[in-house]
CSV table of C-alpha atoms in Angstrom, one decimal:
chain,number,residue,atom,x,y,z
A,1,MET,CA,-36.3,-43.4,-29.2
A,2,LYS,CA,-32.6,-42.9,-30.5
A,3,ILE,CA,-30.9,-45.4,-32.7
A,4,GLU,CA,-28.4,-46.0,-29.8
A,5,ASP,CA,-31.1,-47.1,-27.5
A,6,ILE,CA,-32.8,-49.2,-30.0
A,7,TYR,CA,-29.3,-51.0,-30.5
A,8,LYS,CA,-29.0,-51.5,-26.8
A,9,GLN,CA,-32.5,-53.0,-26.5
A,10,ILE,CA,-31.9,-55.4,-29.3
A,11,GLY,CA,-28.2,-56.3,-28.2
A,12,MET,CA,-26.5,-54.9,-31.0
A,13,PRO,CA,-22.5,-54.9,-30.1
A,14,ASP,CA,-20.3,-52.1,-29.5
A,15,VAL,CA,-17.8,-52.3,-32.5
A,16,ASP,CA,-15.2,-50.2,-31.0
A,17,ARG,CA,-15.4,-52.0,-27.6
A,18,GLU,CA,-15.1,-55.4,-29.3
A,19,TRP,CA,-12.1,-54.3,-31.4
A,20,GLU,CA,-10.3,-52.8,-28.3
A,21,LYS,CA,-11.0,-56.3,-26.6
A,22,PHE,CA,-9.5,-58.2,-29.5
A,23,GLU,CA,-6.3,-56.1,-29.5
A,24,ARG,CA,-5.9,-56.6,-25.9
A,25,GLU,CA,-6.7,-60.3,-25.5
A,26,VAL,CA,-5.4,-61.5,-29.0
A,27,ILE,CA,-3.1,-59.3,-30.7
A,28,ASP,CA,-1.0,-57.9,-27.9
A,29,ARG,CA,-1.0,-61.3,-26.2
A,30,LYS,CA,2.6,-62.9,-25.9
A,31,PRO,CA,4.1,-64.9,-27.5
A,32,ILE,CA,2.4,-64.4,-30.8
A,33,ARG,CA,4.9,-64.7,-33.8
A,34,ARG,CA,2.5,-64.4,-36.8
A,35,ASN,CA,1.1,-61.3,-38.8
A,36,PRO,CA,-2.0,-60.5,-37.1
A,37,TRP,CA,-3.6,-58.8,-40.0
A,38,TRP,CA,-6.0,-61.8,-40.7
A,39,HIS,CA,-7.3,-61.8,-37.2
A,40,LYS,CA,-8.2,-58.3,-37.5
A,41,ALA,CA,-10.0,-59.1,-40.9
A,42,ALA,CA,-11.7,-62.0,-39.4
A,43,ILE,CA,-13.0,-60.1,-36.3
A,44,ILE,CA,-14.0,-57.3,-38.5
A,45,VAL,CA,-15.9,-59.6,-40.8
A,46,GLY,CA,-17.5,-61.3,-37.8
A,47,ILE,CA,-18.6,-58.0,-36.1
A,48,VAL,CA,-19.8,-56.5,-39.5
A,49,PHE,CA,-21.7,-59.8,-40.2
A,50,GLY,CA,-23.2,-59.7,-36.6
A,51,VAL,CA,-24.0,-55.9,-36.9
A,52,THR,CA,-25.6,-56.6,-40.1
A,53,MET,CA,-27.8,-59.5,-39.0
A,54,VAL,CA,-28.9,-57.6,-36.0
A,55,ALA,CA,-29.6,-54.5,-38.0
A,56,VAL,CA,-31.8,-56.5,-40.2
A,57,ALA,CA,-33.5,-58.1,-37.2
A,58,SER,CA,-33.9,-54.7,-35.6
A,59,VAL,CA,-35.7,-53.6,-39.0
A,60,ALA,CA,-38.0,-56.7,-38.9
A,61,ILE,CA,-38.8,-55.9,-35.2
A,62,ILE,CA,-39.5,-52.3,-35.8
A,63,LYS,CA,-41.8,-53.4,-38.8
A,64,HIS,CA,-43.6,-56.0,-36.7
A,65,VAL,CA,-44.3,-53.7,-34.1
A,66,ASN,CA,-45.6,-51.2,-36.4
A,67,SER,CA,-47.9,-53.7,-38.4
A,68,LYS,CA,-50.7,-56.2,-37.4
A,69,GLU,CA,-52.4,-59.1,-39.0
A,70,VAL,CA,-55.7,-58.7,-41.0
A,71,ILE,CA,-58.5,-60.0,-38.8
A,72,LEU,CA,-61.6,-61.1,-40.9
A,73,ASP,CA,-65.2,-61.5,-39.7
A,74,THR,CA,-66.0,-64.8,-41.6
A,75,SER,CA,-69.4,-65.2,-40.0
A,76,VAL,CA,-71.0,-63.3,-42.9
A,77,GLU,CA,-72.5,-65.5,-46.0
A,78,GLU,CA,-70.0,-66.9,-48.1
A,79,ARG,CA,-69.8,-65.5,-51.8
A,80,PRO,CA,-67.4,-66.1,-54.6
A,81,LEU,CA,-64.6,-63.7,-54.4
A,82,VAL,CA,-65.0,-62.5,-57.9
A,83,GLU,CA,-68.1,-62.3,-60.1
A,84,TYR,CA,-68.1,-61.0,-63.8
A,85,VAL,CA,-70.7,-58.5,-64.5
A,86,PRO,CA,-71.8,-58.3,-68.1
A,87,GLU,CA,-72.3,-54.8,-69.9
A,88,GLU,CA,-74.9,-52.8,-68.4
A,89,GLY,CA,-75.7,-50.1,-70.8
A,90,ARG,CA,-73.2,-47.1,-70.6
A,91,TRP,CA,-71.5,-48.6,-67.6
A,92,GLY,CA,-69.8,-51.5,-69.7
A,93,ASP,CA,-68.8,-54.9,-68.2
A,94,GLY,CA,-66.7,-55.3,-65.0
A,95,PHE,CA,-66.3,-57.3,-61.9
A,96,VAL,CA,-67.8,-57.5,-58.4
A,97,VAL,CA,-65.4,-58.1,-55.5
A,98,ASN,CA,-67.1,-59.6,-52.5
A,99,LEU,CA,-65.2,-58.9,-49.1
A,100,CYS,CA,-65.7,-60.0,-45.3
A,101,PRO,CA,-65.8,-57.2,-42.6
A,102,GLY,CA,-62.3,-56.6,-41.5
A,103,THR,CA,-60.7,-56.6,-45.1
A,104,TYR,CA,-58.0,-54.0,-45.5
A,105,VAL,CA,-58.5,-51.5,-48.5
A,106,SER,CA,-55.5,-49.7,-49.6
A,107,HIS,CA,-55.6,-46.8,-52.2
A,108,VAL,CA,-52.0,-47.1,-53.3
A,109,LYS,CA,-50.0,-43.9,-53.7
A,110,GLY,CA,-52.2,-42.3,-51.1
A,111,ASN,CA,-54.8,-40.9,-53.5
A,112,ASN,CA,-57.5,-39.5,-51.4
A,113,HIS,CA,-59.9,-39.2,-54.4
A,114,THR,CA,-59.2,-42.9,-55.7
A,115,GLY,CA,-62.6,-44.0,-54.3
A,116,ASP,CA,-64.2,-41.5,-56.8
A,117,ALA,CA,-63.1,-44.2,-59.6
A,118,ILE,CA,-64.5,-46.9,-58.0
A,119,MET,CA,-67.7,-48.2,-59.5
A,120,LYS,CA,-70.2,-49.7,-56.7
A,121,ASP,CA,-73.5,-50.8,-57.9
A,122,GLY,CA,-73.6,-49.1,-61.3
A,123,GLU,CA,-72.3,-45.7,-60.0
A,124,THR,CA,-69.2,-44.2,-58.6
A,125,PHE,CA,-68.7,-45.1,-54.8
A,126,ALA,CA,-66.5,-42.4,-53.2
A,127,THR,CA,-65.6,-43.9,-49.7
A,128,GLY,CA,-64.6,-41.8,-46.8
A,129,SER,CA,-61.4,-43.2,-45.6
A,130,PRO,CA,-60.1,-42.3,-42.1
A,131,GLU,CA,-56.4,-42.7,-43.2
A,132,GLY,CA,-55.9,-41.1,-46.6
A,133,GLY,CA,-57.4,-43.9,-48.7
A,134,ASN,CA,-56.3,-46.8,-46.5
A,135,TYR,CA,-58.8,-48.5,-44.2
A,136,ILE,CA,-60.4,-51.6,-42.8
A,137,GLU,CA,-63.8,-52.2,-44.5
A,138,ASP,CA,-66.6,-52.4,-42.1
A,139,ASN,CA,-69.3,-50.9,-44.0
A,140,ILE,CA,-69.4,-52.0,-47.8
A,141,PHE,CA,-69.0,-55.8,-48.7
A,142,ARG,CA,-69.6,-55.5,-52.3
A,143,TYR,CA,-67.3,-53.5,-54.7
A,144,ILE,CA,-68.3,-53.2,-58.2
A,145,PHE,CA,-65.6,-52.1,-60.8
A,146,LEU,CA,-67.0,-51.5,-64.2
A,147,ASN,CA,-65.3,-50.5,-67.4
A,148,GLY,CA,-67.8,-47.8,-68.6
A,149,ARG,CA,-65.9,-44.9,-67.0
A,150,GLN,CA,-62.5,-46.5,-66.5
A,151,ARG,CA,-60.3,-49.4,-67.4
A,152,VAL,CA,-60.2,-51.9,-64.9
A,153,THR,CA,-57.3,-54.6,-64.8
A,154,MET,CA,-58.0,-57.2,-62.2
A,155,GLN,CA,-55.2,-59.1,-60.3
A,156,LEU,CA,-54.9,-62.0,-57.9
A,157,ASP,CA,-52.0,-61.7,-55.6
A,158,GLY,CA,-50.2,-59.4,-58.4
A,159,VAL,CA,-51.3,-62.1,-61.3
A,160,PRO,CA,-53.7,-60.7,-63.9
A,161,PHE,CA,-56.9,-62.4,-64.7
A,162,ASP,CA,-60.0,-62.0,-66.7
A,163,LYS,CA,-63.7,-62.9,-67.0
A,164,ASN,CA,-62.4,-66.2,-68.4
A,165,SER,CA,-60.1,-67.2,-65.6
A,166,LEU,CA,-62.1,-66.0,-62.3
A,167,PRO,CA,-60.2,-67.1,-58.9
A,168,GLN,CA,-62.1,-70.0,-57.5
A,169,LEU,CA,-62.0,-68.6,-54.1
A,170,THR,CA,-64.6,-67.1,-51.7
A,171,ASN,CA,-64.8,-63.7,-49.8
A,172,LYS,CA,-63.5,-65.3,-46.8
A,173,GLU,CA,-60.0,-65.6,-48.4
A,174,LEU,CA,-59.3,-62.1,-49.4
A,175,LYS,CA,-57.1,-60.1,-46.8
A,176,LYS,CA,-56.5,-57.1,-48.8
A,177,LEU,CA,-57.9,-55.1,-51.6
A,178,GLU,CA,-55.3,-52.8,-53.2
A,179,ILE,CA,-56.6,-50.3,-55.6
A,180,THR,CA,-53.9,-48.4,-57.9
A,181,PRO,CA,-54.5,-45.6,-60.4
A,182,ASP,CA,-53.2,-46.4,-63.6
A,183,GLY,CA,-53.2,-43.3,-65.6
A,184,ASP,CA,-56.4,-41.3,-66.5
A,185,TRP,CA,-59.6,-43.2,-65.7
A,186,ALA,CA,-57.8,-46.5,-65.3
A,187,ILE,CA,-57.1,-48.6,-62.2
A,188,ILE,CA,-55.5,-52.0,-61.2
A,189,VAL,CA,-57.3,-53.9,-58.6
A,190,ASN,CA,-55.2,-56.5,-56.7
A,191,LEU,CA,-56.7,-59.1,-54.6
A,192,VAL,CA,-54.2,-60.3,-51.9
A,193,THR,CA,-55.2,-63.6,-50.4
A,194,LYS,CA,-51.9,-64.5,-48.9
A,195,ASP,CA,-51.0,-63.5,-45.5
A,196,ALA,CA,-50.7,-59.6,-45.3
A,197,LEU,CA,-49.7,-57.3,-42.6
A,198,ILE,CA,-51.2,-53.8,-42.2
A,199,PRO,CA,-50.4,-50.7,-40.2
A,200,THR,CA,-51.3,-50.7,-36.6
A,201,THR,CA,-52.7,-47.4,-37.3
A,202,ALA,CA,-55.3,-48.8,-39.8
A,203,LYS,CA,-58.8,-47.6,-38.8
A,204,SER,CA,-62.2,-49.1,-39.4
A,205,ASN,CA,-64.4,-47.1,-41.8
A,206,SER,CA,-67.5,-47.9,-39.9
A,207,ILE,CA,-70.1,-45.3,-40.6
A,208,HIS,CA,-71.9,-43.7,-37.4
A,209,GLN,CA,-73.6,-41.1,-39.7
A,210,HIS,CA,-75.1,-41.1,-43.2
A,211,THR,CA,-76.6,-38.1,-45.4
A,212,ILE,CA,-79.1,-39.0,-47.9
A,213,PHE,CA,-79.8,-36.5,-50.9
A,214,LEU,CA,-83.5,-36.0,-52.0
A,215,LEU,CA,-82.4,-34.8,-55.7
A,216,SER,CA,-84.4,-32.4,-57.6
A,217,ASP,CA,-85.2,-35.2,-60.2
A,218,GLY,CA,-86.6,-37.7,-57.6
A,219,SER,CA,-83.6,-39.7,-57.6
A,220,LEU,CA,-81.5,-40.5,-54.3
A,221,GLY,CA,-78.0,-39.8,-53.4
A,222,ILE,CA,-75.9,-40.9,-50.2
A,223,ALA,CA,-72.7,-39.8,-48.4
A,224,ASN,CA,-70.8,-41.3,-45.5
A,225,GLY,CA,-70.8,-38.9,-42.4
A,226,VAL,CA,-72.3,-35.2,-42.4
A,227,ALA,CA,-72.3,-33.8,-45.8
A,228,THR,CA,-71.9,-30.1,-46.7
A,229,GLN,CA,-75.3,-28.5,-47.2
A,230,GLY,CA,-75.6,-27.3,-50.6
A,231,ASP,CA,-72.8,-29.7,-52.1
A,232,TRP,CA,-74.7,-31.6,-54.9
A,233,ILE,CA,-71.5,-33.1,-56.2
A,234,HIS,CA,-69.9,-35.4,-53.5
A,235,TRP,CA,-72.5,-38.1,-53.1
A,236,SER,CA,-73.0,-41.5,-54.7
A,237,ILE,CA,-76.2,-42.6,-56.4
A,238,VAL,CA,-78.2,-45.2,-54.6
A,239,THR,CA,-81.8,-46.7,-55.1
A,240,TRP,CA,-84.7,-46.9,-52.6
A,241,GLU,CA,-85.3,-50.6,-53.6
A,242,ALA,CA,-83.0,-53.2,-54.7
A,243,ASP,CA,-81.4,-52.5,-58.0
A,244,GLN,CA,-80.2,-55.1,-60.5
A,245,PHE,CA,-77.1,-55.9,-58.2
A,246,GLY,CA,-79.2,-56.4,-55.2
A,247,TRP,CA,-78.2,-53.1,-53.5
A,248,SER,CA,-80.2,-50.4,-52.1
A,249,VAL,CA,-80.2,-47.5,-49.5
A,250,ARG,CA,-81.3,-49.9,-46.9
A,251,LYS,CA,-78.4,-52.2,-47.5
A,252,GLU,CA,-76.2,-49.3,-47.3
A,253,ILE,CA,-77.5,-48.2,-44.0
A,254,GLN,CA,-78.1,-51.5,-42.3
A,255,PRO,CA,-74.6,-52.1,-41.1
A,256,SER,CA,-74.6,-49.1,-39.2
A,257,LEU,CA,-77.6,-49.5,-37.2
A,258,LYS,CA,-75.7,-51.6,-34.7
A,259,TYR,CA,-74.3,-48.4,-33.4
A,260,ALA,CA,-76.5,-46.7,-30.8
A,261,ASP,CA,-75.6,-43.3,-31.8
A,262,TYR,CA,-76.1,-43.7,-35.5
A,263,LYS,CA,-78.0,-40.7,-37.2
A,264,LEU,CA,-79.4,-40.1,-40.5
A,265,TYR,CA,-79.4,-36.4,-42.3
A,266,ILE,CA,-81.8,-35.8,-45.0
A,267,TYR,CA,-80.9,-33.0,-47.4
A,268,ALA,CA,-83.5,-31.6,-49.8
A,269,SER,CA,-83.9,-28.4,-51.9
A,270,GLU,CA,-86.8,-26.4,-52.9
A,271,GLU,CA,-86.8,-28.6,-56.0
A,272,THR,CA,-87.2,-31.9,-54.1
A,273,PRO,CA,-90.6,-33.6,-55.0
A,274,GLN,CA,-93.0,-34.6,-52.3
A,275,GLU,CA,-92.6,-38.2,-53.2
A,276,SER,CA,-89.1,-38.3,-52.2
A,277,PHE,CA,-90.1,-37.0,-48.7
A,278,GLU,CA,-92.6,-39.9,-48.4
A,279,GLN,CA,-90.0,-42.2,-49.3
A,280,ALA,CA,-87.6,-41.1,-46.9
A,281,GLU,CA,-90.4,-41.2,-44.1
A,282,LYS,CA,-91.0,-44.8,-45.1
A,283,LEU,CA,-87.4,-45.6,-44.9
A,284,ILE,CA,-86.9,-44.1,-41.4
A,285,ARG,CA,-90.2,-45.9,-40.2
A,286,GLU,CA,-89.3,-49.3,-41.7
A,287,MET,CA,-85.9,-49.5,-40.7
A,288,LYS,CA,-86.6,-47.8,-37.1
A,289,ILE,CA,-83.9,-45.1,-37.3
A,290,PRO,CA,-84.5,-43.3,-34.3
A,291,HIS,CA,-82.1,-40.4,-34.9
A,292,HIS,CA,-82.6,-38.3,-38.1
A,293,GLU,CA,-82.7,-34.9,-39.0
A,294,TYR,CA,-84.3,-32.8,-42.0
A,295,PHE,CA,-82.7,-29.9,-43.8
A,296,ARG,CA,-84.9,-28.6,-46.3
A,297,ASN,CA,-84.7,-25.8,-48.9
A,298,LEU,CA,-80.9,-25.9,-49.4
A,299,PRO,CA,-79.4,-23.8,-51.9
A,300,ILE,CA,-79.4,-25.0,-55.5
A,301,VAL,CA,-78.7,-23.6,-59.0
A,302,HIS,CA,-78.4,-24.9,-62.5
A,303,TRP,CA,-76.0,-23.4,-64.9
A,304,ASN,CA,-76.2,-22.9,-68.9
A,305,ASP,CA,-73.3,-23.5,-71.1
A,306,GLY,CA,-71.9,-20.1,-70.9
A,307,GLN,CA,-71.8,-20.2,-67.3
A,308,TYR,CA,-69.7,-23.3,-67.2
A,309,ARG,CA,-67.3,-21.9,-69.6
A,310,THR,CA,-66.9,-18.8,-67.5
A,311,TRP,CA,-66.4,-20.6,-64.5
A,312,ALA,CA,-63.8,-23.0,-66.2
A,313,GLN,CA,-61.8,-20.0,-67.6
A,314,GLU,CA,-61.7,-18.6,-63.9
A,315,MET,CA,-60.7,-22.1,-62.6
A,316,LYS,CA,-57.8,-22.4,-65.2
A,317,LYS,CA,-56.2,-19.1,-64.0
A,318,LYS,CA,-56.4,-20.7,-60.2
A,319,HIS,CA,-55.6,-24.0,-61.1
A,320,PRO,CA,-53.7,-24.2,-64.4
A,321,THR,CA,-53.4,-28.0,-64.4
A,322,TYR,CA,-56.2,-30.0,-65.3
A,323,ASP,CA,-57.3,-32.1,-62.4
A,324,TRP,CA,-61.0,-33.1,-62.3
A,325,ARG,CA,-60.9,-33.9,-58.7
A,326,THR,CA,-60.0,-30.4,-57.7
A,327,LEU,CA,-62.4,-29.1,-60.2
A,328,PHE,CA,-65.1,-30.9,-58.7
A,329,ASP,CA,-64.4,-29.8,-55.2
A,330,GLU,CA,-64.6,-26.1,-56.4
A,331,LEU,CA,-67.8,-26.8,-58.2
A,332,ALA,CA,-69.3,-28.3,-55.3
A,333,LYS,CA,-68.9,-24.8,-53.6
A,334,GLU,CA,-71.3,-23.3,-56.2
A,335,HIS,CA,-74.5,-25.2,-55.3
A,336,VAL,CA,-74.6,-26.4,-58.8
A,337,ASP,CA,-77.0,-29.4,-59.6
A,338,ASP,CA,-76.5,-30.4,-63.2
A,339,ASP,CA,-75.9,-33.4,-65.1
A,340,LEU,CA,-72.3,-33.2,-65.4
A,341,HIS,CA,-71.9,-36.0,-68.0
A,342,ALA,CA,-73.7,-33.7,-70.4
A,343,LYS,CA,-71.9,-30.6,-69.2
A,344,TRP,CA,-68.2,-31.5,-68.4
A,345,HIS,CA,-67.0,-31.6,-71.9
A,346,ILE,CA,-67.2,-27.6,-71.7
A,347,VAL,CA,-64.7,-27.6,-68.8
A,348,LYS,CA,-62.4,-30.0,-70.7
A,349,GLU,CA,-62.5,-27.8,-73.9
A,350,VAL,CA,-61.4,-24.7,-71.7
A,351,TYR,CA,-58.7,-26.8,-70.4
A,352,GLY,CA,-57.7,-28.2,-73.7
A,353,VAL,CA,-58.1,-31.9,-72.9
A,354,LYS,CA,-60.0,-34.7,-74.4
């Protein structure tokens, strides 16, 4: 729509026409024996003020048209908005944020990889977002932010708080969760409880498909959607049974079972132990998952230190600036399944970063 059409729809006056009318009916009218300059100034001020107010109104109208209110599903169990989590081994202490379905999650600055820095249930939770890091949460309702691999700053409506001043609110009062990168390995988590408008284009992150990874060491990984076969990098750790936070693969999958088309994909390599297959069968049977599919003997490799160093040197030629997100994406193509906590220092040495 042209700006002229918008002006017509909202009733913005035609300045030129109004001035012509003023000249004809006021200035040129006889007998007038005074300097008309102040009339012109007054009418200009009046018109400009009117135009300004209408322009402001038009911006407000356009903003309102492009926004909608957050609609929460408050039928879920009431929980504290924030819970403090004492230090748990290498993960450090942190905070649990409880959400209701419908809460808007915004990864500020449009960083698609911000989710890689979110800590959920003791491990990184890389959330699949339909809108570049911004989405309506209809899948996971407990976000955990720990200081073990990042520095976390918590805020309530923009005001910082710590473990000694937790908000005395519930999950049913949270409208929006803002997650903002704050330098390397640091984030600001802002809990918005006041009325918040969100884009009309905001989409739900409801999950109709999951992929679980039966890892070579017997542990379990999970990813939203259909994962890339042979990619042993992009997944989140989850457990078969409830962990210390009460979370498990069953709780992760449960919300999606309401969709008739839900499907579970099971990825395994030749290194996957038989016990993991048995656990997967038990999961499918107990949760009555009708649609599922196995992919076995997917490619998997392990690298020594020299191979990581050679790969990092090639990556530095291709990507001169160190960005662990980009490097993770590149490494996923190599079918590598190693403990990156033990190996990644080699890559950082090649790039000359600490």
